[in-house]
């Protein structure tokens, strides 16, 4: 089983739609959690950190459920510029310090 | 502020050749790491370092060497290139792999596209 699993998509949505991405992680000792965004042929960039109480940044909302080992990202009022791959990321601190990436979920927002 | 600088951006090698991918950061980050990204597989951790003189293996270390003689630099060496090492390589750094969440945020270089023939 992969340490971080995401639905690969692609998700094809119209502008203005709400879309949700899910991610599960296997190691209960995971310590910190993030969503990164990666545009085609570019490097990943931080979209938002994910806090235990959940957090919001404009149109983006992230949730963490430690009991279920589940992370989510909600995008409201999708824009064309949201088209990208969204990467679920987990920090492990057991027997080493590792940041593990999910394979990513591809989003296409269409006019 | 340059952030994370990777060189070269593109490289073509023949099987059996060796080369070094360079990575430098100017943010005084303790943690540095190398990933490779292949279609459908996401980013996989090759090697990482939590400070000068300290390195450790990630998920896919075979065929790669690293060293961390200074805080700023973390080169990745391909010892004898194979076609299976054709990939996009990313170097990334953060203040620390532990502690505050904000300190764990990775900053990436622009990537190095390697083709092994």
mmCIF file with all atom_site columns, C-alpha atoms in Angstrom:
data_model
loop_
_atom_site.group_PDB
_atom_site.id
_atom_site.type_symbol
_atom_site.label_atom_id
_atom_site.label_alt_id
_atom_site.label_comp_id
_atom_site.label_asym_id
_atom_site.label_entity_id
_atom_site.label_seq_id
_atom_site.pdbx_PDB_ins_code
_atom_site.Cartn_x
_atom_site.Cartn_y
_atom_site.Cartn_z
_atom_site.occupancy
_atom_site.B_iso_or_equiv
_atom_site.pdbx_formal_charge
_atom_site.auth_seq_id
_atom_site.auth_comp_id
_atom_site.auth_asym_id
_atom_site.auth_atom_id
_atom_site.pdbx_PDB_model_num
ATOM 1   C CA . UNK A 1 1   ? 0.000   0.000  0.000   1.00 0.00 ? 1   UNK A CA 1
ATOM 2   C CA . UNK A 1 2   ? 1.287   3.469  -0.863  1.00 0.00 ? 2   UNK A CA 1
ATOM 3   C CA . UNK A 1 3   ? 2.005   5.708  2.110   1.00 0.00 ? 3   UNK A CA 1
ATOM 4   C CA . UNK A 1 4   ? -0.067  8.544  0.657   1.00 0.00 ? 4   UNK A CA 1
ATOM 5   C CA . UNK A 1 5   ? -2.924  7.798  -1.726  1.00 0.00 ? 5   UNK A CA 1
ATOM 6   C CA . UNK A 1 6   ? -4.945  10.151 -3.866  1.00 0.00 ? 6   UNK A CA 1
ATOM 7   C CA . UNK A 1 7   ? -7.575  9.759  -6.560  1.00 0.00 ? 7   UNK A CA 1
ATOM 8   C CA . UNK A 1 8   ? -5.576  10.533 -9.737  1.00 0.00 ? 8   UNK A CA 1
ATOM 9   C CA . UNK A 1 9   ? -8.581  12.004 -11.549 1.00 0.00 ? 9   UNK A CA 1
ATOM 10  C CA . UNK A 1 10  ? -8.687  13.839 -13.811 1.00 0.00 ? 10  UNK A CA 1
ATOM 11  C CA . UNK A 1 11  ? -11.479 15.998 -12.494 1.00 0.00 ? 11  UNK A CA 1
ATOM 12  C CA . UNK A 1 12  ? -13.128 18.031 -15.248 1.00 0.00 ? 12  UNK A CA 1
ATOM 13  C CA . UNK A 1 13  ? -15.314 20.801 -13.841 1.00 0.00 ? 13  UNK A CA 1
ATOM 14  C CA . UNK A 1 14  ? -16.903 23.999 -15.183 1.00 0.00 ? 14  UNK A CA 1
ATOM 15  C CA . UNK A 1 15  ? -15.904 27.402 -13.900 1.00 0.00 ? 15  UNK A CA 1
ATOM 16  C CA . UNK A 1 16  ? -17.705 28.229 -10.674 1.00 0.00 ? 16  UNK A CA 1
ATOM 17  C CA . UNK A 1 17  ? -18.028 24.619 -9.561  1.00 0.00 ? 17  UNK A CA 1
ATOM 18  C CA . UNK A 1 18  ? -17.042 23.273 -6.165  1.00 0.00 ? 18  UNK A CA 1
ATOM 19  C CA . UNK A 1 19  ? -14.632 20.353 -6.231  1.00 0.00 ? 19  UNK A CA 1
ATOM 20  C CA . UNK A 1 20  ? -13.260 18.179 -3.432  1.00 0.00 ? 20  UNK A CA 1
ATOM 21  C CA . UNK A 1 21  ? -10.094 16.099 -3.337  1.00 0.00 ? 21  UNK A CA 1
ATOM 22  C CA . UNK A 1 22  ? -9.413  13.359 -0.850  1.00 0.00 ? 22  UNK A CA 1
ATOM 23  C CA . UNK A 1 23  ? -6.202  11.826 0.403   1.00 0.00 ? 23  UNK A CA 1
ATOM 24  C CA . UNK A 1 24  ? -5.419  9.008  2.827   1.00 0.00 ? 24  UNK A CA 1
ATOM 25  C CA . UNK A 1 25  ? -2.136  8.255  4.573   1.00 0.00 ? 25  UNK A CA 1
ATOM 26  C CA . UNK A 1 26  ? -1.017  4.997  6.091   1.00 0.00 ? 26  UNK A CA 1
ATOM 27  C CA . UNK A 1 27  ? 1.417   5.980  8.845   1.00 0.00 ? 27  UNK A CA 1
ATOM 28  C CA . UNK A 1 28  ? -0.338  7.051  12.029  1.00 0.00 ? 28  UNK A CA 1
ATOM 29  C CA . UNK A 1 29  ? 2.885   8.742  13.186  1.00 0.00 ? 29  UNK A CA 1
ATOM 30  C CA . UNK A 1 30  ? 2.595   11.326 10.395  1.00 0.00 ? 30  UNK A CA 1
ATOM 31  C CA . UNK A 1 31  ? 3.134   14.741 11.880  1.00 0.00 ? 31  UNK A CA 1
ATOM 32  C CA . UNK A 1 32  ? 2.352   17.490 9.443   1.00 0.00 ? 32  UNK A CA 1
ATOM 33  C CA . UNK A 1 33  ? 0.243   17.741 6.345   1.00 0.00 ? 33  UNK A CA 1
ATOM 34  C CA . UNK A 1 34  ? 0.106   19.930 3.278   1.00 0.00 ? 34  UNK A CA 1
ATOM 35  C CA . UNK A 1 35  ? -1.454  20.493 -0.099  1.00 0.00 ? 35  UNK A CA 1
ATOM 36  C CA . UNK A 1 36  ? 0.895   21.542 -2.890  1.00 0.00 ? 36  UNK A CA 1
ATOM 37  C CA . UNK A 1 37  ? -0.018  22.648 -6.368  1.00 0.00 ? 37  UNK A CA 1
ATOM 38  C CA . UNK A 1 38  ? 1.999   21.729 -9.446  1.00 0.00 ? 38  UNK A CA 1
ATOM 39  C CA . UNK A 1 39  ? 1.506   23.320 -12.847 1.00 0.00 ? 39  UNK A CA 1
ATOM 40  C CA . UNK A 1 40  ? 2.535   21.454 -15.988 1.00 0.00 ? 40  UNK A CA 1
ATOM 41  C CA . UNK A 1 41  ? 6.335   21.129 -16.263 1.00 0.00 ? 41  UNK A CA 1
ATOM 42  C CA . UNK A 1 42  ? 6.869   23.283 -13.176 1.00 0.00 ? 42  UNK A CA 1
ATOM 43  C CA . UNK A 1 43  ? 7.993   22.643 -9.633  1.00 0.00 ? 43  UNK A CA 1
ATOM 44  C CA . UNK A 1 44  ? 5.470   21.985 -6.829  1.00 0.00 ? 44  UNK A CA 1
ATOM 45  C CA . UNK A 1 45  ? 4.525   24.995 -4.719  1.00 0.00 ? 45  UNK A CA 1
ATOM 46  C CA . UNK A 1 46  ? 2.795   25.127 -1.374  1.00 0.00 ? 46  UNK A CA 1
ATOM 47  C CA . UNK A 1 47  ? -0.935  25.738 -1.608  1.00 0.00 ? 47  UNK A CA 1
ATOM 48  C CA . UNK A 1 48  ? -1.700  25.450 2.091   1.00 0.00 ? 48  UNK A CA 1
ATOM 49  C CA . UNK A 1 49  ? -0.707  23.678 5.265   1.00 0.00 ? 49  UNK A CA 1
ATOM 50  C CA . UNK A 1 50  ? -3.377  21.530 6.896   1.00 0.00 ? 50  UNK A CA 1
ATOM 51  C CA . UNK A 1 51  ? -4.091  22.028 10.578  1.00 0.00 ? 51  UNK A CA 1
ATOM 52  C CA . UNK A 1 52  ? -5.941  19.693 12.920  1.00 0.00 ? 52  UNK A CA 1
ATOM 53  C CA . UNK A 1 53  ? -8.795  22.141 13.387  1.00 0.00 ? 53  UNK A CA 1
ATOM 54  C CA . UNK A 1 54  ? -9.177  22.632 9.640   1.00 0.00 ? 54  UNK A CA 1
ATOM 55  C CA . UNK A 1 55  ? -8.284  25.842 7.886   1.00 0.00 ? 55  UNK A CA 1
ATOM 56  C CA . UNK A 1 56  ? -9.436  28.085 5.103   1.00 0.00 ? 56  UNK A CA 1
ATOM 57  C CA . UNK A 1 57  ? -7.601  30.356 2.687   1.00 0.00 ? 57  UNK A CA 1
ATOM 58  C CA . UNK A 1 58  ? -9.984  32.246 0.440   1.00 0.00 ? 58  UNK A CA 1
ATOM 59  C CA . UNK A 1 59  ? -11.722 29.720 -1.807  1.00 0.00 ? 59  UNK A CA 1
ATOM 60  C CA . UNK A 1 60  ? -9.687  26.813 -0.434  1.00 0.00 ? 60  UNK A CA 1
ATOM 61  C CA . UNK A 1 61  ? -10.552 24.765 2.656   1.00 0.00 ? 61  UNK A CA 1
ATOM 62  C CA . UNK A 1 62  ? -8.433  21.947 4.060   1.00 0.00 ? 62  UNK A CA 1
ATOM 63  C CA . UNK A 1 63  ? -9.529  19.373 6.613   1.00 0.00 ? 63  UNK A CA 1
ATOM 64  C CA . UNK A 1 64  ? -7.594  16.753 8.573   1.00 0.00 ? 64  UNK A CA 1
ATOM 65  C CA . UNK A 1 65  ? -9.053  13.706 10.273  1.00 0.00 ? 65  UNK A CA 1
ATOM 66  C CA . UNK A 1 66  ? -6.267  12.006 12.241  1.00 0.00 ? 66  UNK A CA 1
ATOM 67  C CA . UNK A 1 67  ? -8.503  9.169  13.465  1.00 0.00 ? 67  UNK A CA 1
ATOM 68  C CA . UNK A 1 68  ? -9.352  8.166  9.888   1.00 0.00 ? 68  UNK A CA 1
ATOM 69  C CA . UNK A 1 69  ? -5.947  9.256  8.510   1.00 0.00 ? 69  UNK A CA 1
ATOM 70  C CA . UNK A 1 70  ? -7.675  11.355 5.915   1.00 0.00 ? 70  UNK A CA 1
ATOM 71  C CA . UNK A 1 71  ? -7.035  14.799 4.436   1.00 0.00 ? 71  UNK A CA 1
ATOM 72  C CA . UNK A 1 72  ? -9.285  16.778 2.134   1.00 0.00 ? 72  UNK A CA 1
ATOM 73  C CA . UNK A 1 73  ? -9.136  19.898 0.001   1.00 0.00 ? 73  UNK A CA 1
ATOM 74  C CA . UNK A 1 74  ? -12.232 21.797 -1.090  1.00 0.00 ? 74  UNK A CA 1
ATOM 75  C CA . UNK A 1 75  ? -12.073 24.388 -3.849  1.00 0.00 ? 75  UNK A CA 1
ATOM 76  C CA . UNK A 1 76  ? -15.081 26.670 -4.181  1.00 0.00 ? 76  UNK A CA 1
ATOM 77  C CA . UNK A 1 77  ? -15.980 28.839 -7.178  1.00 0.00 ? 77  UNK A CA 1
ATOM 78  C CA . UNK A 1 78  ? -13.370 27.183 -9.410  1.00 0.00 ? 78  UNK A CA 1
ATOM 79  C CA . UNK A 1 79  ? -11.374 29.433 -11.746 1.00 0.00 ? 79  UNK A CA 1
ATOM 80  C CA . UNK A 1 80  ? -9.663  28.519 -15.006 1.00 0.00 ? 80  UNK A CA 1
ATOM 81  C CA . UNK A 1 81  ? -6.385  29.298 -13.236 1.00 0.00 ? 81  UNK A CA 1
ATOM 82  C CA . UNK A 1 82  ? -7.058  26.506 -10.708 1.00 0.00 ? 82  UNK A CA 1
ATOM 83  C CA . UNK A 1 83  ? -6.285  23.942 -13.421 1.00 0.00 ? 83  UNK A CA 1
ATOM 84  C CA . UNK A 1 84  ? -3.254  22.070 -12.102 1.00 0.00 ? 84  UNK A CA 1
ATOM 85  C CA . UNK A 1 85  ? -2.224  18.922 -10.256 1.00 0.00 ? 85  UNK A CA 1
ATOM 86  C CA . UNK A 1 86  ? -2.857  18.942 -6.508  1.00 0.00 ? 86  UNK A CA 1
ATOM 87  C CA . UNK A 1 87  ? -0.437  16.988 -4.356  1.00 0.00 ? 87  UNK A CA 1
ATOM 88  C CA . UNK A 1 88  ? -1.213  15.656 -0.898  1.00 0.00 ? 88  UNK A CA 1
ATOM 89  C CA . UNK A 1 89  ? 1.916   15.712 1.272   1.00 0.00 ? 89  UNK A CA 1
ATOM 90  C CA . UNK A 1 90  ? 2.746   14.152 4.623   1.00 0.00 ? 90  UNK A CA 1
ATOM 91  C CA . UNK A 1 91  ? 5.750   14.622 6.928   1.00 0.00 ? 91  UNK A CA 1
ATOM 92  C CA . UNK A 1 92  ? 7.014   11.555 8.751   1.00 0.00 ? 92  UNK A CA 1
ATOM 93  C CA . UNK A 1 93  ? 9.354   11.623 11.712  1.00 0.00 ? 93  UNK A CA 1
ATOM 94  C CA . UNK A 1 94  ? 9.847   7.930  12.497  1.00 0.00 ? 94  UNK A CA 1
ATOM 95  C CA . UNK A 1 95  ? 13.248  6.366  11.870  1.00 0.00 ? 95  UNK A CA 1
ATOM 96  C CA . UNK A 1 96  ? 14.139  9.322  9.705   1.00 0.00 ? 96  UNK A CA 1
ATOM 97  C CA . UNK A 1 97  ? 12.690  12.551 8.464   1.00 0.00 ? 97  UNK A CA 1
ATOM 98  C CA . UNK A 1 98  ? 10.760  12.118 5.280   1.00 0.00 ? 98  UNK A CA 1
ATOM 99  C CA . UNK A 1 99  ? 8.284   14.150 3.309   1.00 0.00 ? 99  UNK A CA 1
ATOM 100 C CA . UNK A 1 100 ? 6.088   11.826 1.266   1.00 0.00 ? 100 UNK A CA 1
ATOM 101 C CA . UNK A 1 101 ? 4.037   12.980 -1.709  1.00 0.00 ? 101 UNK A CA 1
ATOM 102 C CA . UNK A 1 102 ? 0.888   11.487 -3.130  1.00 0.00 ? 102 UNK A CA 1
ATOM 103 C CA . UNK A 1 103 ? 0.846   10.922 -6.877  1.00 0.00 ? 103 UNK A CA 1
ATOM 104 C CA . UNK A 1 104 ? -1.436  13.935 -7.348  1.00 0.00 ? 104 UNK A CA 1
ATOM 105 C CA . UNK A 1 105 ? -4.951  14.687 -8.546  1.00 0.00 ? 105 UNK A CA 1
ATOM 106 C CA . UNK A 1 106 ? -5.294  16.422 -11.886 1.00 0.00 ? 106 UNK A CA 1
ATOM 107 C CA . UNK A 1 107 ? -7.892  19.201 -12.146 1.00 0.00 ? 107 UNK A CA 1
ATOM 108 C CA . UNK A 1 108 ? -9.166  20.776 -15.366 1.00 0.00 ? 108 UNK A CA 1
ATOM 109 C CA . UNK A 1 109 ? -11.452 23.785 -15.021 1.00 0.00 ? 109 UNK A CA 1
ATOM 110 C CA . UNK A 1 110 ? -13.270 24.674 -18.237 1.00 0.00 ? 110 UNK A CA 1
ATOM 111 C CA . UNK A 1 111 ? -15.093 27.809 -19.336 1.00 0.00 ? 111 UNK A CA 1
ATOM 112 C CA . UNK B 2 1   ? 16.668  36.033 -2.821  1.00 0.00 ? 1   UNK B CA 1
ATOM 113 C CA . UNK B 2 2   ? 17.423  33.114 -5.163  1.00 0.00 ? 2   UNK B CA 1
ATOM 114 C CA . UNK B 2 3   ? 15.755  30.340 -3.115  1.00 0.00 ? 3   UNK B CA 1
ATOM 115 C CA . UNK B 2 4   ? 16.710  26.894 -4.436  1.00 0.00 ? 4   UNK B CA 1
ATOM 116 C CA . UNK B 2 5   ? 18.879  26.776 -7.544  1.00 0.00 ? 5   UNK B CA 1
ATOM 117 C CA . UNK B 2 6   ? 19.300  23.595 -9.557  1.00 0.00 ? 6   UNK B CA 1
ATOM 118 C CA . UNK B 2 7   ? 21.673  22.989 -12.442 1.00 0.00 ? 7   UNK B CA 1
ATOM 119 C CA . UNK B 2 8   ? 21.615  21.860 -15.175 1.00 0.00 ? 8   UNK B CA 1
ATOM 120 C CA . UNK B 2 9   ? 18.011  22.301 -16.322 1.00 0.00 ? 9   UNK B CA 1
ATOM 121 C CA . UNK B 2 10  ? 18.414  19.695 -19.070 1.00 0.00 ? 10  UNK B CA 1
ATOM 122 C CA . UNK B 2 11  ? 20.931  16.894 -19.589 1.00 0.00 ? 11  UNK B CA 1
ATOM 123 C CA . UNK B 2 12  ? 21.272  13.961 -21.957 1.00 0.00 ? 12  UNK B CA 1
ATOM 124 C CA . UNK B 2 13  ? 23.564  11.119 -20.936 1.00 0.00 ? 13  UNK B CA 1
ATOM 125 C CA . UNK B 2 14  ? 24.610  7.832  -22.420 1.00 0.00 ? 14  UNK B CA 1
ATOM 126 C CA . UNK B 2 15  ? 24.207  4.647  -20.417 1.00 0.00 ? 15  UNK B CA 1
ATOM 127 C CA . UNK B 2 16  ? 27.137  4.203  -18.054 1.00 0.00 ? 16  UNK B CA 1
ATOM 128 C CA . UNK B 2 17  ? 28.106  7.867  -17.858 1.00 0.00 ? 17  UNK B CA 1
ATOM 129 C CA . UNK B 2 18  ? 28.225  9.631  -14.514 1.00 0.00 ? 18  UNK B CA 1
ATOM 130 C CA . UNK B 2 19  ? 27.135  13.132 -13.664 1.00 0.00 ? 19  UNK B CA 1
ATOM 131 C CA . UNK B 2 20  ? 26.271  15.427 -10.784 1.00 0.00 ? 20  UNK B CA 1
ATOM 132 C CA . UNK B 2 21  ? 23.099  17.460 -10.392 1.00 0.00 ? 21  UNK B CA 1
ATOM 133 C CA . UNK B 2 22  ? 23.815  20.568 -8.384  1.00 0.00 ? 22  UNK B CA 1
ATOM 134 C CA . UNK B 2 23  ? 21.503  22.086 -5.775  1.00 0.00 ? 23  UNK B CA 1
ATOM 135 C CA . UNK B 2 24  ? 22.113  25.202 -3.729  1.00 0.00 ? 24  UNK B CA 1
ATOM 136 C CA . UNK B 2 25  ? 19.879  27.166 -1.365  1.00 0.00 ? 25  UNK B CA 1
ATOM 137 C CA . UNK B 2 26  ? 20.486  30.540 0.244   1.00 0.00 ? 26  UNK B CA 1
ATOM 138 C CA . UNK B 2 27  ? 17.765  30.417 2.911   1.00 0.00 ? 27  UNK B CA 1
ATOM 139 C CA . UNK B 2 28  ? 19.875  28.764 5.650   1.00 0.00 ? 28  UNK B CA 1
ATOM 140 C CA . UNK B 2 29  ? 17.614  25.715 5.537   1.00 0.00 ? 29  UNK B CA 1
ATOM 141 C CA . UNK B 2 30  ? 18.667  22.688 7.595   1.00 0.00 ? 30  UNK B CA 1
ATOM 142 C CA . UNK B 2 31  ? 16.732  20.138 5.573   1.00 0.00 ? 31  UNK B CA 1
ATOM 143 C CA . UNK B 2 32  ? 17.469  19.362 1.928   1.00 0.00 ? 32  UNK B CA 1
ATOM 144 C CA . UNK B 2 33  ? 16.170  16.561 -0.247  1.00 0.00 ? 33  UNK B CA 1
ATOM 145 C CA . UNK B 2 34  ? 16.153  15.132 -3.747  1.00 0.00 ? 34  UNK B CA 1
ATOM 146 C CA . UNK B 2 35  ? 13.079  13.738 -5.500  1.00 0.00 ? 35  UNK B CA 1
ATOM 147 C CA . UNK B 2 36  ? 12.484  12.200 -8.861  1.00 0.00 ? 36  UNK B CA 1
ATOM 148 C CA . UNK B 2 37  ? 9.175   12.556 -10.641 1.00 0.00 ? 37  UNK B CA 1
ATOM 149 C CA . UNK B 2 38  ? 7.935   10.040 -13.180 1.00 0.00 ? 38  UNK B CA 1
ATOM 150 C CA . UNK B 2 39  ? 4.543   10.003 -14.951 1.00 0.00 ? 39  UNK B CA 1
ATOM 151 C CA . UNK B 2 40  ? 1.827   8.441  -12.827 1.00 0.00 ? 40  UNK B CA 1
ATOM 152 C CA . UNK B 2 41  ? 4.144   7.904  -9.861  1.00 0.00 ? 41  UNK B CA 1
ATOM 153 C CA . UNK B 2 42  ? 4.399   11.303 -8.287  1.00 0.00 ? 42  UNK B CA 1
ATOM 154 C CA . UNK B 2 43  ? 7.498   12.494 -6.490  1.00 0.00 ? 43  UNK B CA 1
ATOM 155 C CA . UNK B 2 44  ? 9.661   9.835  -4.877  1.00 0.00 ? 44  UNK B CA 1
ATOM 156 C CA . UNK B 2 45  ? 12.294  10.673 -2.286  1.00 0.00 ? 45  UNK B CA 1
ATOM 157 C CA . UNK B 2 46  ? 15.829  9.666  -3.279  1.00 0.00 ? 46  UNK B CA 1
ATOM 158 C CA . UNK B 2 47  ? 18.025  11.029 -0.460  1.00 0.00 ? 47  UNK B CA 1
ATOM 159 C CA . UNK B 2 48  ? 17.729  13.700 2.181   1.00 0.00 ? 48  UNK B CA 1
ATOM 160 C CA . UNK B 2 49  ? 19.866  15.584 4.670   1.00 0.00 ? 49  UNK B CA 1
ATOM 161 C CA . UNK B 2 50  ? 19.000  17.184 8.012   1.00 0.00 ? 50  UNK B CA 1
ATOM 162 C CA . UNK B 2 51  ? 22.208  19.187 8.204   1.00 0.00 ? 51  UNK B CA 1
ATOM 163 C CA . UNK B 2 52  ? 25.802  19.460 7.058   1.00 0.00 ? 52  UNK B CA 1
ATOM 164 C CA . UNK B 2 53  ? 27.539  16.094 7.288   1.00 0.00 ? 53  UNK B CA 1
ATOM 165 C CA . UNK B 2 54  ? 24.277  14.132 7.710   1.00 0.00 ? 54  UNK B CA 1
ATOM 166 C CA . UNK B 2 55  ? 22.538  12.275 4.895   1.00 0.00 ? 55  UNK B CA 1
ATOM 167 C CA . UNK B 2 56  ? 20.063  9.421  4.719   1.00 0.00 ? 56  UNK B CA 1
ATOM 168 C CA . UNK B 2 57  ? 18.266  7.326  2.148   1.00 0.00 ? 57  UNK B CA 1
ATOM 169 C CA . UNK B 2 58  ? 14.745  7.837  0.904   1.00 0.00 ? 58  UNK B CA 1
ATOM 170 C CA . UNK B 2 59  ? 12.480  5.477  -1.039  1.00 0.00 ? 59  UNK B CA 1
ATOM 171 C CA . UNK B 2 60  ? 14.608  5.039  -4.180  1.00 0.00 ? 60  UNK B CA 1
ATOM 172 C CA . UNK B 2 61  ? 18.312  5.586  -3.321  1.00 0.00 ? 61  UNK B CA 1
ATOM 173 C CA . UNK B 2 62  ? 19.923  2.927  -5.523  1.00 0.00 ? 62  UNK B CA 1
ATOM 174 C CA . UNK B 2 63  ? 22.198  4.345  -8.203  1.00 0.00 ? 63  UNK B CA 1
ATOM 175 C CA . UNK B 2 64  ? 22.520  7.733  -6.497  1.00 0.00 ? 64  UNK B CA 1
ATOM 176 C CA . UNK B 2 65  ? 24.966  9.269  -4.035  1.00 0.00 ? 65  UNK B CA 1
ATOM 177 C CA . UNK B 2 66  ? 24.733  12.489 -2.060  1.00 0.00 ? 66  UNK B CA 1
ATOM 178 C CA . UNK B 2 67  ? 26.912  14.503 0.271   1.00 0.00 ? 67  UNK B CA 1
ATOM 179 C CA . UNK B 2 68  ? 26.287  17.607 2.396   1.00 0.00 ? 68  UNK B CA 1
ATOM 180 C CA . UNK B 2 69  ? 29.570  19.331 3.147   1.00 0.00 ? 69  UNK B CA 1
ATOM 181 C CA . UNK B 2 70  ? 27.952  22.738 3.623   1.00 0.00 ? 70  UNK B CA 1
ATOM 182 C CA . UNK B 2 71  ? 24.504  23.948 4.680   1.00 0.00 ? 71  UNK B CA 1
ATOM 183 C CA . UNK B 2 72  ? 23.957  25.515 1.256   1.00 0.00 ? 72  UNK B CA 1
ATOM 184 C CA . UNK B 2 73  ? 24.832  22.688 -1.151  1.00 0.00 ? 73  UNK B CA 1
ATOM 185 C CA . UNK B 2 74  ? 23.403  19.207 -1.685  1.00 0.00 ? 74  UNK B CA 1
ATOM 186 C CA . UNK B 2 75  ? 24.643  17.628 -4.933  1.00 0.00 ? 75  UNK B CA 1
ATOM 187 C CA . UNK B 2 76  ? 23.165  14.407 -6.332  1.00 0.00 ? 76  UNK B CA 1
ATOM 188 C CA . UNK B 2 77  ? 25.553  12.077 -8.142  1.00 0.00 ? 77  UNK B CA 1
ATOM 189 C CA . UNK B 2 78  ? 24.520  9.454  -10.669 1.00 0.00 ? 78  UNK B CA 1
ATOM 190 C CA . UNK B 2 79  ? 27.264  6.858  -10.542 1.00 0.00 ? 79  UNK B CA 1
ATOM 191 C CA . UNK B 2 80  ? 26.565  4.941  -13.770 1.00 0.00 ? 80  UNK B CA 1
ATOM 192 C CA . UNK B 2 81  ? 23.519  6.255  -15.571 1.00 0.00 ? 81  UNK B CA 1
ATOM 193 C CA . UNK B 2 82  ? 20.820  3.823  -16.710 1.00 0.00 ? 82  UNK B CA 1
ATOM 194 C CA . UNK B 2 83  ? 17.742  4.452  -18.906 1.00 0.00 ? 83  UNK B CA 1
ATOM 195 C CA . UNK B 2 84  ? 15.582  3.819  -15.810 1.00 0.00 ? 84  UNK B CA 1
ATOM 196 C CA . UNK B 2 85  ? 17.019  7.030  -14.361 1.00 0.00 ? 85  UNK B CA 1
ATOM 197 C CA . UNK B 2 86  ? 15.409  9.106  -17.103 1.00 0.00 ? 86  UNK B CA 1
ATOM 198 C CA . UNK B 2 87  ? 13.233  11.437 -15.070 1.00 0.00 ? 87  UNK B CA 1
ATOM 199 C CA . UNK B 2 88  ? 12.678  14.942 -13.774 1.00 0.00 ? 88  UNK B CA 1
ATOM 200 C CA . UNK B 2 89  ? 14.698  15.612 -10.634 1.00 0.00 ? 89  UNK B CA 1
ATOM 201 C CA . UNK B 2 90  ? 13.714  18.165 -8.009  1.00 0.00 ? 90  UNK B CA 1
ATOM 202 C CA . UNK B 2 91  ? 15.759  19.465 -5.135  1.00 0.00 ? 91  UNK B CA 1
ATOM 203 C CA . UNK B 2 92  ? 13.810  20.879 -2.189  1.00 0.00 ? 92  UNK B CA 1
ATOM 204 C CA . UNK B 2 93  ? 14.664  22.424 1.170   1.00 0.00 ? 93  UNK B CA 1
ATOM 205 C CA . UNK B 2 94  ? 12.973  23.516 4.388   1.00 0.00 ? 94  UNK B CA 1
ATOM 206 C CA . UNK B 2 95  ? 13.988  25.111 7.677   1.00 0.00 ? 95  UNK B CA 1
ATOM 207 C CA . UNK B 2 96  ? 13.476  21.876 9.541   1.00 0.00 ? 96  UNK B CA 1
ATOM 208 C CA . UNK B 2 97  ? 11.787  18.486 9.132   1.00 0.00 ? 97  UNK B CA 1
ATOM 209 C CA . UNK B 2 98  ? 10.335  18.695 12.639  1.00 0.00 ? 98  UNK B CA 1
ATOM 210 C CA . UNK B 2 99  ? 8.722   21.240 14.896  1.00 0.00 ? 99  UNK B CA 1
ATOM 211 C CA . UNK B 2 100 ? 6.339   23.918 13.653  1.00 0.00 ? 100 UNK B CA 1
ATOM 212 C CA . UNK B 2 101 ? 4.351   23.068 10.542  1.00 0.00 ? 101 UNK B CA 1
ATOM 213 C CA . UNK B 2 102 ? 5.486   26.280 8.889   1.00 0.00 ? 102 UNK B CA 1
ATOM 214 C CA . UNK B 2 103 ? 9.120   25.187 9.267   1.00 0.00 ? 103 UNK B CA 1
ATOM 215 C CA . UNK B 2 104 ? 8.403   21.972 7.354   1.00 0.00 ? 104 UNK B CA 1
ATOM 216 C CA . UNK B 2 105 ? 7.240   23.705 4.171   1.00 0.00 ? 105 UNK B CA 1
ATOM 217 C CA . UNK B 2 106 ? 9.416   22.687 1.232   1.00 0.00 ? 106 UNK B CA 1
ATOM 218 C CA . UNK B 2 107 ? 10.778  25.139 -1.324  1.00 0.00 ? 107 UNK B CA 1
ATOM 219 C CA . UNK B 2 108 ? 11.593  23.488 -4.629  1.00 0.00 ? 108 UNK B CA 1
ATOM 220 C CA . UNK B 2 109 ? 14.101  24.186 -7.335  1.00 0.00 ? 109 UNK B CA 1
ATOM 221 C CA . UNK B 2 110 ? 12.880  24.476 -10.928 1.00 0.00 ? 110 UNK B CA 1
ATOM 222 C CA . UNK B 2 111 ? 13.843  20.903 -11.743 1.00 0.00 ? 111 UNK B CA 1
ATOM 223 C CA . UNK B 2 112 ? 16.402  19.090 -13.894 1.00 0.00 ? 112 UNK B CA 1
ATOM 224 C CA . UNK B 2 113 ? 15.220  16.992 -16.846 1.00 0.00 ? 113 UNK B CA 1
ATOM 225 C CA . UNK B 2 114 ? 17.540  14.051 -17.388 1.00 0.00 ? 114 UNK B CA 1
ATOM 226 C CA . UNK B 2 115 ? 17.425  11.671 -20.348 1.00 0.00 ? 115 UNK B CA 1
ATOM 227 C CA . UNK B 2 116 ? 19.594  8.558  -20.396 1.00 0.00 ? 116 UNK B CA 1
ATOM 228 C CA . UNK B 2 117 ? 19.987  6.913  -23.779 1.00 0.00 ? 117 UNK B CA 1
#
